Short mmCIF file of C-alpha atoms in Angstrom, two decimals:
data_model
loop_
_atom_site.label_atom_id
_atom_site.label_comp_id
_atom_site.label_asym_id
_atom_site.label_seq_id
_atom_site.Cartn_x
_atom_site.Cartn_y
_atom_site.Cartn_z
CA MET A 14 74.34 16.95 -61.31
CA LYS A 15 75.93 17.67 -57.94
CA LEU A 16 79.05 15.90 -56.66
CA ARG A 17 79.00 14.14 -53.30
CA PRO A 18 82.07 13.51 -51.11
CA LYS A 19 84.38 11.04 -52.83
CA ILE A 20 84.42 7.38 -51.85
CA THR A 21 87.46 5.56 -53.16
CA LEU A 22 87.18 3.04 -55.93
CA ILE A 23 88.88 0.45 -53.75
CA ASP A 24 85.96 0.61 -51.30
CA HIS A 25 83.59 -0.49 -54.06
CA PHE A 26 85.67 -2.96 -56.05
CA GLU A 27 86.93 -4.82 -52.98
CA GLN A 28 83.44 -6.37 -52.93
CA LEU A 29 84.02 -8.05 -56.30
CA THR A 30 84.03 -11.87 -56.26
CA ASP A 31 87.40 -13.39 -57.10
CA PRO A 32 86.86 -15.87 -59.98
CA ARG A 33 90.09 -17.79 -59.29
CA VAL A 34 90.60 -20.98 -57.29
CA GLU A 35 92.60 -20.49 -54.10
CA ARG A 36 95.82 -22.13 -55.31
CA THR A 37 96.14 -19.69 -58.23
CA LYS A 38 95.82 -16.51 -56.16
CA ASP A 39 99.38 -15.23 -56.28
CA HIS A 40 98.09 -11.63 -56.38
CA LYS A 41 95.18 -9.98 -54.59
CA LEU A 42 92.25 -9.32 -56.92
CA ILE A 43 91.99 -5.69 -55.84
CA ASP A 44 95.71 -5.19 -56.61
CA ILE A 45 95.19 -6.53 -60.12
CA ILE A 46 92.20 -4.25 -60.70
CA VAL A 47 93.87 -1.13 -59.29
CA ILE A 48 97.08 -1.68 -61.30
CA ALA A 49 95.00 -2.22 -64.43
CA LEU A 50 93.01 0.94 -63.75
CA CYS A 51 96.12 3.05 -63.10
CA ALA A 52 97.69 1.63 -66.25
CA MET A 53 94.55 2.33 -68.29
CA ILE A 54 94.40 5.93 -67.06
CA CYS A 55 98.05 6.36 -68.02
CA GLY A 56 97.71 5.08 -71.57
CA ALA A 57 98.09 1.29 -71.28
CA ASP A 58 95.48 -0.22 -73.59
CA THR A 59 96.59 -3.89 -73.56
CA PHE A 60 97.50 -6.48 -70.94
CA VAL A 61 101.17 -6.40 -71.93
CA ALA A 62 101.15 -2.63 -71.46
CA MET A 63 99.55 -3.08 -68.02
CA GLU A 64 102.35 -5.39 -66.91
CA THR A 65 104.95 -2.98 -68.30
CA TYR A 66 103.32 -0.05 -66.50
CA GLY A 67 103.15 -2.00 -63.23
CA ASN A 68 106.84 -2.89 -63.33
CA SER A 69 107.88 0.68 -64.11
CA LYS A 70 105.70 2.11 -61.28
CA TYR A 71 106.26 -0.65 -58.72
CA GLU A 72 107.68 1.59 -55.99
CA TRP A 73 104.81 4.06 -56.28
CA LEU A 74 102.12 1.34 -56.38
CA LYS A 75 103.70 -0.35 -53.36
CA GLN A 76 102.73 2.69 -51.27
CA PHE A 77 99.05 1.68 -51.24
CA LEU A 78 98.90 -1.90 -52.62
CA GLU A 79 100.13 -5.10 -50.98
CA LEU A 80 101.92 -6.60 -54.04
CA LYS A 81 103.19 -9.54 -52.00
CA ASN A 82 104.33 -11.33 -55.17
CA GLY A 83 105.26 -8.31 -57.22
CA ILE A 84 103.48 -7.18 -60.38
CA PRO A 85 101.15 -9.67 -62.12
CA SER A 86 102.15 -10.92 -65.56
CA HIS A 87 100.19 -9.96 -68.65
CA ASP A 88 98.81 -13.51 -68.73
CA THR A 89 97.45 -13.02 -65.21
CA PHE A 90 95.76 -9.76 -66.19
CA ALA A 91 94.27 -11.50 -69.24
CA ARG A 92 92.98 -14.53 -67.30
CA VAL A 93 91.46 -12.48 -64.49
CA PHE A 94 89.64 -10.00 -66.73
CA ALA A 95 88.40 -12.85 -68.91
CA ARG A 96 86.80 -14.51 -65.87
CA ILE A 97 85.46 -11.61 -63.77
CA ASP A 98 81.66 -11.64 -63.81
CA PRO A 99 80.82 -8.61 -66.01
CA ASN A 100 77.43 -8.13 -64.33
CA GLU A 101 79.06 -7.94 -60.91
CA PHE A 102 81.76 -5.64 -62.27
CA GLU A 103 79.05 -3.41 -63.71
CA GLN A 104 77.23 -3.33 -60.37
CA CYS A 105 80.42 -2.20 -58.62
CA PHE A 106 80.81 0.47 -61.31
CA ARG A 107 77.24 1.72 -60.88
CA ASP A 108 77.56 1.78 -57.10
CA TRP A 109 80.71 3.87 -57.41
CA VAL A 110 79.08 6.29 -59.87
CA SER A 111 76.06 6.62 -57.57
CA SER A 112 78.35 7.41 -54.64
CA ILE A 113 79.96 10.40 -56.38
CA THR A 114 77.02 11.83 -58.31
CA GLU A 115 73.39 12.74 -57.85
CA LEU A 116 71.19 13.22 -60.89
CA MET A 117 69.30 16.47 -60.63
CA PRO A 118 65.89 17.30 -62.16
CA GLY A 119 66.30 18.37 -65.77
CA GLU A 120 69.52 16.39 -66.28
CA VAL A 121 69.74 15.12 -69.87
CA ILE A 122 70.69 11.45 -70.11
CA ASN A 123 71.66 10.04 -73.52
CA ILE A 124 71.33 6.33 -74.28
CA ASP A 125 73.10 4.92 -77.32
CA GLY A 126 75.01 1.85 -78.48
CA LYS A 127 78.59 1.28 -79.64
CA THR A 128 80.34 -1.75 -81.15
CA VAL A 129 83.85 -2.65 -79.97
CA LYS A 130 85.01 -3.56 -83.45
CA HIS A 131 88.17 -5.60 -82.80
CA SER A 132 86.57 -7.76 -80.10
CA VAL A 133 85.53 -10.12 -82.89
CA SER A 134 87.16 -13.58 -83.10
CA LYS A 135 86.58 -15.45 -86.35
CA THR A 136 88.46 -18.52 -85.13
CA GLU A 137 86.12 -18.81 -82.14
CA GLY A 138 83.06 -17.78 -84.15
CA LYS A 139 82.58 -14.79 -81.86
CA LYS A 140 81.08 -11.54 -83.07
CA ALA A 141 82.23 -8.13 -81.91
CA ILE A 142 80.47 -7.09 -78.71
CA HIS A 143 77.93 -4.27 -78.81
CA LEU A 144 77.38 -2.15 -75.70
CA VAL A 145 74.61 0.30 -74.82
CA ASN A 146 75.76 3.20 -72.67
CA ALA A 147 73.95 5.75 -70.51
CA TRP A 148 75.70 9.13 -70.54
CA ALA A 149 75.08 12.25 -68.44
CA SER A 150 75.96 14.83 -71.08
CA LYS A 151 76.35 17.94 -68.92
CA GLN A 152 78.84 16.35 -66.52
CA ARG A 153 80.34 14.03 -69.15
CA LEU A 154 79.98 10.92 -67.03
CA VAL A 155 79.13 7.34 -68.01
CA LEU A 156 76.34 6.17 -65.69
CA ALA A 157 75.95 2.55 -66.74
CA GLN A 158 76.57 0.05 -69.52
CA GLN A 159 74.63 -2.95 -70.83
CA LYS A 160 75.95 -5.58 -73.23
CA VAL A 161 73.70 -6.51 -76.15
CA HIS A 162 73.66 -10.29 -76.24
CA GLU A 163 74.17 -12.09 -79.53
CA ARG A 164 71.04 -12.76 -81.61
CA THR A 165 69.36 -9.72 -80.01
CA ASN A 166 69.62 -5.94 -80.50
CA GLU A 167 69.49 -2.69 -78.56
CA ILE A 168 65.71 -2.99 -78.09
CA THR A 169 66.29 -5.76 -75.53
CA ALA A 170 69.27 -4.09 -73.83
CA ILE A 171 67.86 -0.57 -73.38
CA PRO A 172 65.08 -1.58 -70.91
CA HIS A 173 67.63 -3.35 -68.68
CA LEU A 174 69.70 -0.17 -68.63
CA ILE A 175 66.71 2.05 -67.85
CA LYS A 176 65.61 -0.18 -64.97
CA VAL A 177 68.90 0.16 -63.06
CA LEU A 178 69.08 3.97 -63.31
CA GLU A 179 67.44 6.58 -61.10
CA LEU A 180 65.88 8.81 -63.77
CA ASN A 181 63.13 10.67 -61.94
CA GLY A 182 62.96 14.22 -63.30
CA CYS A 183 65.57 13.58 -66.01
CA LEU A 184 65.15 13.92 -69.77
CA VAL A 185 66.25 10.79 -71.66
CA THR A 186 67.19 10.85 -75.35
CA ILE A 187 67.35 7.68 -77.48
CA ASP A 188 67.89 7.05 -81.20
CA ALA A 189 65.21 5.49 -83.40
CA MET A 190 66.14 1.91 -82.46
CA GLY A 191 64.81 2.62 -78.97
CA THR A 192 61.66 4.37 -80.14
CA GLN A 193 59.29 1.68 -78.90
CA THR A 194 56.03 2.00 -76.97
CA ASP A 195 57.31 -0.31 -74.21
CA ILE A 196 60.42 1.83 -73.71
CA ALA A 197 58.32 5.02 -73.61
CA GLN A 198 56.09 3.36 -70.99
CA LEU A 199 59.11 2.30 -68.91
CA LEU A 200 60.61 5.81 -68.97
CA HIS A 201 57.25 7.33 -68.06
CA SER A 202 56.88 4.90 -65.14
CA LYS A 203 60.37 5.92 -63.91
CA GLY A 204 59.28 9.56 -63.76
CA ALA A 205 61.51 10.57 -66.68
CA ASP A 206 60.74 12.67 -69.73
CA TYR A 207 61.84 11.41 -73.13
CA CYS A 208 62.88 12.66 -76.55
CA LEU A 209 62.79 9.70 -78.96
CA ALA A 210 63.96 9.91 -82.58
CA LEU A 211 61.17 8.98 -84.99
CA LYS A 212 62.08 7.17 -88.22
CA GLY A 213 60.72 4.56 -90.58
CA ASN A 214 60.63 1.79 -87.98
CA GLN A 215 57.41 3.48 -86.79
CA ARG A 216 56.22 3.84 -90.34
CA GLY A 217 52.60 4.93 -89.95
CA LEU A 218 53.27 7.59 -87.32
CA PHE A 219 56.43 8.70 -89.14
CA GLN A 220 54.52 9.26 -92.37
CA GLU A 221 51.73 11.17 -90.62
CA VAL A 222 54.20 13.47 -88.84
CA GLN A 223 55.93 14.15 -92.17
CA LYS A 224 52.58 14.98 -93.78
CA VAL A 225 51.50 17.31 -90.95
CA PHE A 226 54.86 19.10 -91.01
CA ASN A 227 54.91 19.52 -94.81
CA ASN A 228 51.36 20.91 -94.82
CA ALA A 229 52.17 23.24 -91.91
CA GLN A 230 55.20 24.58 -93.75
CA LYS A 231 53.19 25.03 -96.93
CA ASN A 232 50.46 26.94 -95.08
CA GLU A 233 52.91 28.89 -92.90
CA TRP A 234 51.63 27.11 -89.75
CA ILE A 235 48.26 28.86 -89.93
CA GLY A 236 45.86 27.17 -87.51
CA ILE A 237 48.54 25.08 -85.76
CA GLU A 238 49.80 26.33 -82.42
CA HIS A 239 53.51 25.67 -82.27
CA SER A 240 56.87 26.68 -80.79
CA PHE A 241 59.87 27.70 -82.91
CA TYR A 242 63.60 28.11 -82.22
CA ARG A 243 66.55 28.81 -84.52
CA THR A 244 70.33 28.57 -84.22
CA VAL A 245 73.15 29.51 -86.60
CA GLU A 246 76.69 28.17 -86.29
CA LYS A 247 79.70 29.32 -88.28
CA GLY A 248 83.17 27.85 -88.37
CA HIS A 249 85.68 25.77 -90.35
CA GLY A 250 84.34 27.15 -93.61
CA ARG A 251 80.74 26.13 -93.02
CA ILE A 252 77.49 27.75 -91.96
CA GLU A 253 74.86 25.53 -90.35
CA THR A 254 71.36 26.80 -89.65
CA ARG A 255 69.05 24.67 -87.55
CA ARG A 256 65.36 25.33 -87.18
CA TYR A 257 63.33 23.59 -84.48
CA TRP A 258 59.56 23.24 -84.28
CA THR A 259 57.33 21.55 -81.74
CA PHE A 260 53.56 21.21 -81.63
CA SER A 261 51.03 19.31 -79.55
CA ALA A 262 50.76 15.58 -80.25
CA SER A 263 46.99 15.89 -79.76
CA ILE A 264 46.52 16.90 -83.43
CA MET A 265 47.87 13.50 -84.55
CA THR A 266 45.35 10.77 -85.38
CA ARG A 267 47.48 7.60 -85.56
CA ASN A 268 47.47 5.74 -82.22
CA THR A 269 49.42 8.33 -80.25
CA ASP A 270 47.65 7.10 -77.11
CA LYS A 271 49.95 4.04 -77.22
CA TRP A 272 52.89 6.29 -76.33
CA ALA A 273 52.77 6.82 -72.56
CA GLY A 274 53.14 10.48 -71.64
CA LEU A 275 53.49 11.71 -75.24
CA GLN A 276 52.81 15.46 -75.36
CA SER A 277 54.55 16.96 -78.36
CA ILE A 278 56.07 16.28 -81.77
CA GLY A 279 59.43 17.77 -82.65
CA ILE A 280 61.07 18.56 -85.97
CA VAL A 281 64.63 19.66 -86.66
CA GLU A 282 65.66 20.99 -90.07
CA SER A 283 69.42 21.43 -90.61
CA VAL A 284 70.77 23.43 -93.54
CA ARG A 285 74.55 23.17 -93.98
CA ARG A 286 76.49 25.31 -96.42
CA ILE A 287 80.12 24.58 -97.28
CA GLY A 288 81.31 26.81 -100.11
CA ASP A 289 78.78 26.49 -102.94
CA LYS A 290 77.35 23.22 -101.64
CA THR A 291 74.17 23.16 -99.53
CA THR A 292 72.68 20.08 -97.87
CA THR A 293 69.41 19.84 -95.94
CA SER A 294 68.23 17.16 -93.52
CA THR A 295 65.07 16.83 -91.47
CA ARG A 296 64.58 14.74 -88.33
CA TYR A 297 61.51 14.01 -86.24
CA TYR A 298 61.00 13.32 -82.51
CA LEU A 299 58.39 12.11 -80.03
CA ASN A 300 58.53 14.10 -76.78
CA SER A 301 56.89 13.61 -73.40
CA PHE A 302 57.30 17.33 -72.58
CA ILE A 303 54.90 20.08 -73.62
CA SER A 304 55.61 21.90 -76.89
CA ASN A 305 58.89 23.80 -76.40
CA ALA A 306 61.26 24.14 -79.36
CA GLU A 307 64.17 25.41 -77.28
CA LYS A 308 63.92 22.38 -74.98
CA LEU A 309 63.90 20.16 -78.07
CA ALA A 310 67.09 21.89 -79.26
CA ILE A 311 68.78 21.21 -75.91
CA ALA A 312 67.75 17.54 -76.02
CA VAL A 313 68.84 16.98 -79.63
CA ARG A 314 72.17 18.76 -79.28
CA SER A 315 72.79 16.94 -76.00
CA HIS A 316 72.35 13.58 -77.70
CA TRP A 317 75.25 14.37 -80.03
CA SER A 318 77.37 14.53 -76.88
CA ILE A 319 77.33 10.75 -76.45
CA GLU A 320 78.87 10.39 -79.91
CA ASN A 321 81.35 13.27 -79.66
CA ASN A 322 82.34 13.11 -75.99
CA LEU A 323 82.00 9.41 -75.22
CA HIS A 324 82.17 7.13 -78.25
CA TRP A 325 84.62 9.32 -80.18
CA VAL A 326 86.83 9.81 -77.11
CA LEU A 327 86.86 6.05 -76.41
CA ASP A 328 88.04 5.44 -79.97
CA VAL A 329 90.53 8.29 -80.30
CA ALA A 330 91.88 8.75 -76.75
CA PHE A 331 91.56 5.12 -75.58
CA ASN A 332 91.94 3.25 -78.91
CA GLU A 333 88.89 1.15 -78.07
CA ASP A 334 88.13 0.05 -81.62
CA ASP A 335 91.73 -1.13 -82.09
CA CYS A 336 91.80 -3.26 -78.93
CA PRO A 337 92.21 -6.90 -80.08
CA VAL A 338 91.05 -8.50 -76.80
CA HIS A 339 88.25 -11.02 -77.41
CA LYS A 340 88.59 -13.81 -74.82
CA ASP A 341 85.46 -14.59 -72.76
CA ASN A 342 84.41 -11.61 -70.57
CA ALA A 343 87.58 -9.60 -71.13
CA PRO A 344 86.26 -7.28 -73.91
CA GLU A 345 83.27 -6.20 -71.82
CA ASN A 346 85.29 -5.81 -68.62
CA LEU A 347 88.00 -3.78 -70.38
CA ALA A 348 85.32 -1.55 -71.92
CA ARG A 349 84.06 -0.89 -68.42
CA LEU A 350 87.59 -0.17 -67.19
CA ARG A 351 87.94 2.43 -69.96
CA GLN A 352 84.72 4.06 -68.82
CA ILE A 353 85.88 4.20 -65.20
CA SER A 354 89.10 5.82 -66.42
CA LEU A 355 87.19 8.32 -68.55
CA ASN A 356 84.90 9.25 -65.64
CA LEU A 357 87.89 9.85 -63.37
CA LEU A 358 89.71 11.94 -65.97
CA SER A 359 86.55 13.93 -66.75
CA GLN A 360 86.04 14.80 -63.09
CA GLU A 361 89.58 16.13 -62.76
CA LYS A 362 89.17 19.81 -63.69
CA THR A 363 92.53 21.41 -62.85
CA ALA A 364 94.31 20.33 -66.06
CA LYS A 365 92.75 22.31 -68.94
CA ILE A 366 93.68 19.74 -71.58
CA GLY A 367 91.95 16.95 -73.47
CA VAL A 368 91.54 13.38 -72.25
CA LYS A 369 94.41 12.03 -74.35
CA ASN A 370 96.84 14.55 -72.87
CA LYS A 371 95.45 13.96 -69.37
CA ARG A 372 96.42 10.31 -69.80
CA LEU A 373 99.95 11.37 -70.70
CA LYS A 374 100.15 13.77 -67.75
CA ALA A 375 98.98 11.02 -65.38
CA ALA A 376 101.65 8.68 -66.74
CA TRP A 377 104.38 11.28 -66.22
CA ASP A 378 103.24 12.75 -62.90
CA ASN A 379 102.34 10.42 -59.99
CA LYS A 380 100.92 13.31 -57.98
CA TYR A 381 98.51 14.12 -60.79
CA LEU A 382 97.52 10.44 -61.09
CA ALA A 383 96.81 10.38 -57.35
CA LYS A 384 94.60 13.44 -57.80
CA VAL A 385 92.71 11.70 -60.61
CA LEU A 386 92.23 8.61 -58.46
CA GLY A 387 91.21 10.66 -55.41
CA ILE A 388 93.78 9.02 -53.14
#
């Protein structure tokens, strides 16, 4: 992924439709959004914290915002973010991401879902929102987000996400929930390769792959052309050995022609030793690339990035799971604001510290915050 010249966030989010009636517009919408973003980058995870941040940084914010009526109250932040159209907010987000990045051939894109646990409201009968994210693992950037609507699941949200992304030449990884023939067809039509986790939800094919693999292991792969790759990791008192195999999908007999572009089957066997205890796990994959065990290893290890470098960071560095906001569109819009903040902090490379400490540095140092914002 190659970076293009920066276009400021304000250029993109000034296009956002103001959901308020004219008589209630005491503060410009773009001022509210920019203050909220600055506050979020600097560690403010609630609307009260945003108001507090704004008041403490008023003189600095006044340098580039109008603030004709001062800093908005926390109630104003809450009302505005509850009413902003999340689809329009997402479009502004995607336009901004597209303006600063260009996906290159071979880029690995991970798609996975995450529940914002405390967005639930029992009194309103509202379940916690579940979001599906697209993540460019090498550059650690969120590309897009799609809410999973109630009474549906990720299977319905993933195609919407795929359709809005430019994926030509990229390799897309998805967990078993997204291992569906329609999704494989959509990725293939977009010019993307895929690595899809295979589990019991595709029972017949899953069982056949298990049988072929077990027989191949038993017979030492005699008669089956295959690719093999092995890694060993040591640290924190454990040793983990991973063995990767791929072989042509053409030897399978169970309706593999339904999977558009399917070329190879992948297997990963992980053996973890901690002291005297050893555990073994085996996972299976459907791949649209030719048999290449090292490429499978890159895809599989890359997919862990969305858990470790996105979902975990959102929970630990941004306290996403502890955020109690649940009113109307606010949970989804705040989730997107966190992702904008994470993208900005990830792009800032001069501070060799983690995201949580970058947030602290931005709060303490206005010059560093300006660098993060690109202003």
